[in-house]
C-alpha positions as semicolon CSV with decimal commas, in nm:
position;residue;x (nm);y (nm);z (nm)
1;X;8,032;10,028;2,448
2;X;8,002;10,358;2,248
3;X;7,710;10,405;2,459
4;X;7,927;10,319;2,802
5;X;8,155;10,521;2,634
6;X;7,971;10,843;2,567
7;X;7,801;10,845;2,880
8;X;8,166;10,866;3,103
9;X;8,256;11,099;2,834
10;X;7,987;11,325;2,929
11;X;7,866;11,399;2,566
12;X;7,488;11,089;2,661
13;X;7,323;11,114;2,939
14;X;7,238;10,762;3,076
15;X;6,855;10,686;3,156
16;X;6,924;10,426;3,503
17;X;7,221;10,315;3,636
18;X;7,474;10,437;3,861
19;X;7,801;10,597;3,743
20;X;8,049;10,480;4,094
21;X;8,446;10,685;4,175
22;X;8,641;10,664;4,378
23;X;8,338;10,488;4,609
24;X;8,043;10,799;4,520
25;X;7,781;10,795;4,345
26;X;7,870;11,127;4,115
27;X;7,639;11,225;3,798
28;X;7,783;11,340;3,485
29;X;7,613;11,556;3,314
30;X;7,849;11,728;3,056
31;X;8,160;11,698;2,858
32;X;8,381;11,915;3,187
33;X;8,216;11,688;3,447
34;X;8,340;11,418;3,335
35;X;8,754;11,595;3,322
36;X;8,652;11,735;3,601
37;X;8,647;11,392;3,742
38;X;8,953;11,290;3,562
39;X;8,776;11,100;3,306
40;X;8,952;11,094;2,960
41;X;8,809;10,911;2,669
42;X;9,054;10,783;2,373
43;X;8,793;10,679;2,101
44;X;8,889;10,456;1,813
45;X;8,922;10,667;1,564
46;X;9,202;10,952;1,717
47;X;9,105;11,302;1,687
48;X;9,433;11,456;1,655
49;X;9,500;11,788;1,390
50;X;9,776;11,654;1,136
51;X;9,918;12,003;1,077
52;X;9,983;12,061;1,375
53;X;10,263;11,981;1,597
54;X;10,267;11,681;1,934
55;X;10,277;11,997;2,159
56;X;9,958;12,231;2,015
57;X;9,759;11,867;1,985
58;X;9,821;11,828;2,365
59;X;9,751;12,162;2,447
60;X;9,474;12,226;2,235
61;X;9,206;12,530;2,378
62;X;9,427;12,487;2,686
63;X;9,699;12,733;2,518
64;X;9,978;12,917;2,671
65;X;10,039;13,222;2,700
66;X;10,325;13,418;2,735
67;X;10,296;13,834;2,770
68;X;9,995;13,795;2,585
69;X;10,096;13,529;2,358
70;X;10,087;13,173;2,306
71;X;10,368;13,021;2,456
72;X;10,485;12,819;2,195
73;X;10,826;12,707;2,330
74;X;10,655;12,608;2,733
75;X;10,428;12,410;2,542
76;X;10,674;12,201;2,367
77;X;10,865;12,212;2,700
78;X;10,509;12,087;2,900
79;X;10,478;11,858;2,596
80;X;10,807;11,682;2,636
81;X;10,777;11,667;3,040
82;X;10,521;11,441;2,965
83;X;10,614;11,211;2,713
84;X;10,986;11,121;2,926
85;X;10,764;11,083;3,202
86;X;10,624;10,798;3,023
87;X;10,873;10,674;2,875
88;X;10,832;10,757;2,471
89;X;11,010;10,875;2,235
90;X;10,834;11,111;2,128
91;X;10,961;11,461;2,001
92;X;10,686;11,689;2,114
93;X;10,876;11,943;1,810
94;X;10,657;11,725;1,543
95;X;10,362;11,735;1,337
96;X;10,126;11,458;1,435
97;X;10,108;11,370;1,023
98;X;10,472;11,267;1,028
99;X;10,364;11,033;1,285
100;X;10,318;10,698;1,286
101;X;9,961;10,585;1,407
102;X;10,135;10,438;1,741
103;X;10,271;10,705;1,809
104;X;9,957;10,901;1,733
105;X;9,789;10,659;1,988
106;X;10,029;10,761;2,276
107;X;9,989;11,162;2,204
108;X;9,687;11,103;2,271
109;X;9,799;10,919;2,603
110;X;9,958;11,184;2,657
111;X;9,689;11,444;2,651
112;X;9,503;11,231;2,885
113;X;9,749;11,239;3,118
114;X;9,843;11,602;3,084
115;X;9,427;11,656;3,229
116;X;9,560;11,499;3,475
117;X;9,387;11,195;3,407
118;X;9,252;10,993;3,697
119;X;9,070;10,703;3,443
120;X;9,116;10,677;3,076
121;X;8,870;10,522;2,834
122;X;9,091;10,377;2,565
123;X;8,848;10,178;2,269
124;X;8,957;9,955;2,062
125;X;9,289;10,093;2,103
126;X;9,508;9,859;1,866
127;X;9,296;9,762;1,657
128;X;9,609;9,926;1,383
129;X;9,918;9,825;1,560
130;X;10,156;9,590;1,494
131;X;10,260;9,399;1,783
132;X;10,616;9,599;1,812
133;X;10,311;9,888;1,884
134;X;10,110;9,678;2,061
135;X;10,408;9,612;2,327
136;X;10,514;9,986;2,311
137;X;10,133;10,039;2,406
138;X;10,076;9,739;2,690
139;X;10,425;9,975;2,847
140;X;10,285;10,291;2,823
141;X;9,902;10,120;2,982
142;X;10,140;9,986;3,272
143;X;10,310;10,324;3,337
144;X;9,992;10,424;3,425
145;X;9,817;10,208;3,593
146;X;10,211;10,210;3,819
147;X;10,061;10,600;3,823
148;X;9,768;10,525;4,002
149;X;9,548;10,615;3,672
150;X;9,226;10,355;3,617
151;X;9,192;10,236;3,269
152;X;8,856;10,142;3,073
153;X;9,012;9,894;2,820
154;X;8,769;9,788;2,510
155;X;8,799;9,493;2,363
156;X;8,742;9,238;2,131
157;X;9,095;9,030;2,080
158;X;9,050;8,824;2,435
159;X;9,459;8,771;2,385
160;X;9,560;9,138;2,474
161;X;9,388;9,086;2,819
162;X;9,699;8,884;2,991
163;X;9,938;9,184;2,958
164;X;9,729;9,447;3,148
165;X;9,372;9,327;3,227
166;X;9,369;9,296;3,618
167;X;8,931;9,324;3,651
168;X;8,742;9,180;3,339
169;X;8,385;9,288;3,241
170;X;8,213;9,143;2,926
171;X;7,884;9,360;2,801
172;X;7,654;9,196;2,569
173;X;7,387;9,395;2,460
174;X;7,424;9,733;2,654
175;X;7,411;9,445;2,976
176;X;7,703;9,349;3,222
177;X;7,724;9,015;3,217
178;X;7,954;8,905;3,421
179;X;8,292;9,103;3,629
180;X;8,553;8,963;3,777
181;X;8,938;8,957;3,811
182;X;9,116;8,823;3,553
183;X;9,250;8,541;3,699
184;X;8,953;8,389;3,841
185;X;8,779;8,332;3,453
186;X;8,939;8,182;3,119
187;X;8,948;8,270;2,785
188;X;8,610;7,971;2,740
189;X;8,453;8,157;3,022
190;X;8,457;8,483;2,844
């Protein structure tokens, strides 16, 4: 799974196989290619700067400026708009280290949305979340799906799939074993 994630994210180059995006066989040669295809990765270990605000993390390395200075207020307003559109209860002005792990996960999702993501890869996103936080994450995933954003959701927790899965692919030892609509497969078969 790590290799697949890194290939989709442009960190590694594939040795063989094909990557199909919007019905076209595409090549991903680097992180910028992945971003240009609308692919964003949310790694299991979150990549946020704890002493920066939510807005600053969302726009890190893409800071907006006004009159030659970083426009913190403008970034905060724009970040808050993204947050509100997803129905999240997070203040864009809060520092990351004041947030729960679930809220930090949501910030990563907002960050991906801010890049106009069309495909978001989530690697074991519920590993450190409570049941209540998982419910909030699934609500966010459903909102993203309704917007037409594709989600590649990587998990070992089969009980989570009934909430969010449309199609399932089982990978084992680097090989694709089966791809099926979720409603046509049982947990025993998986």
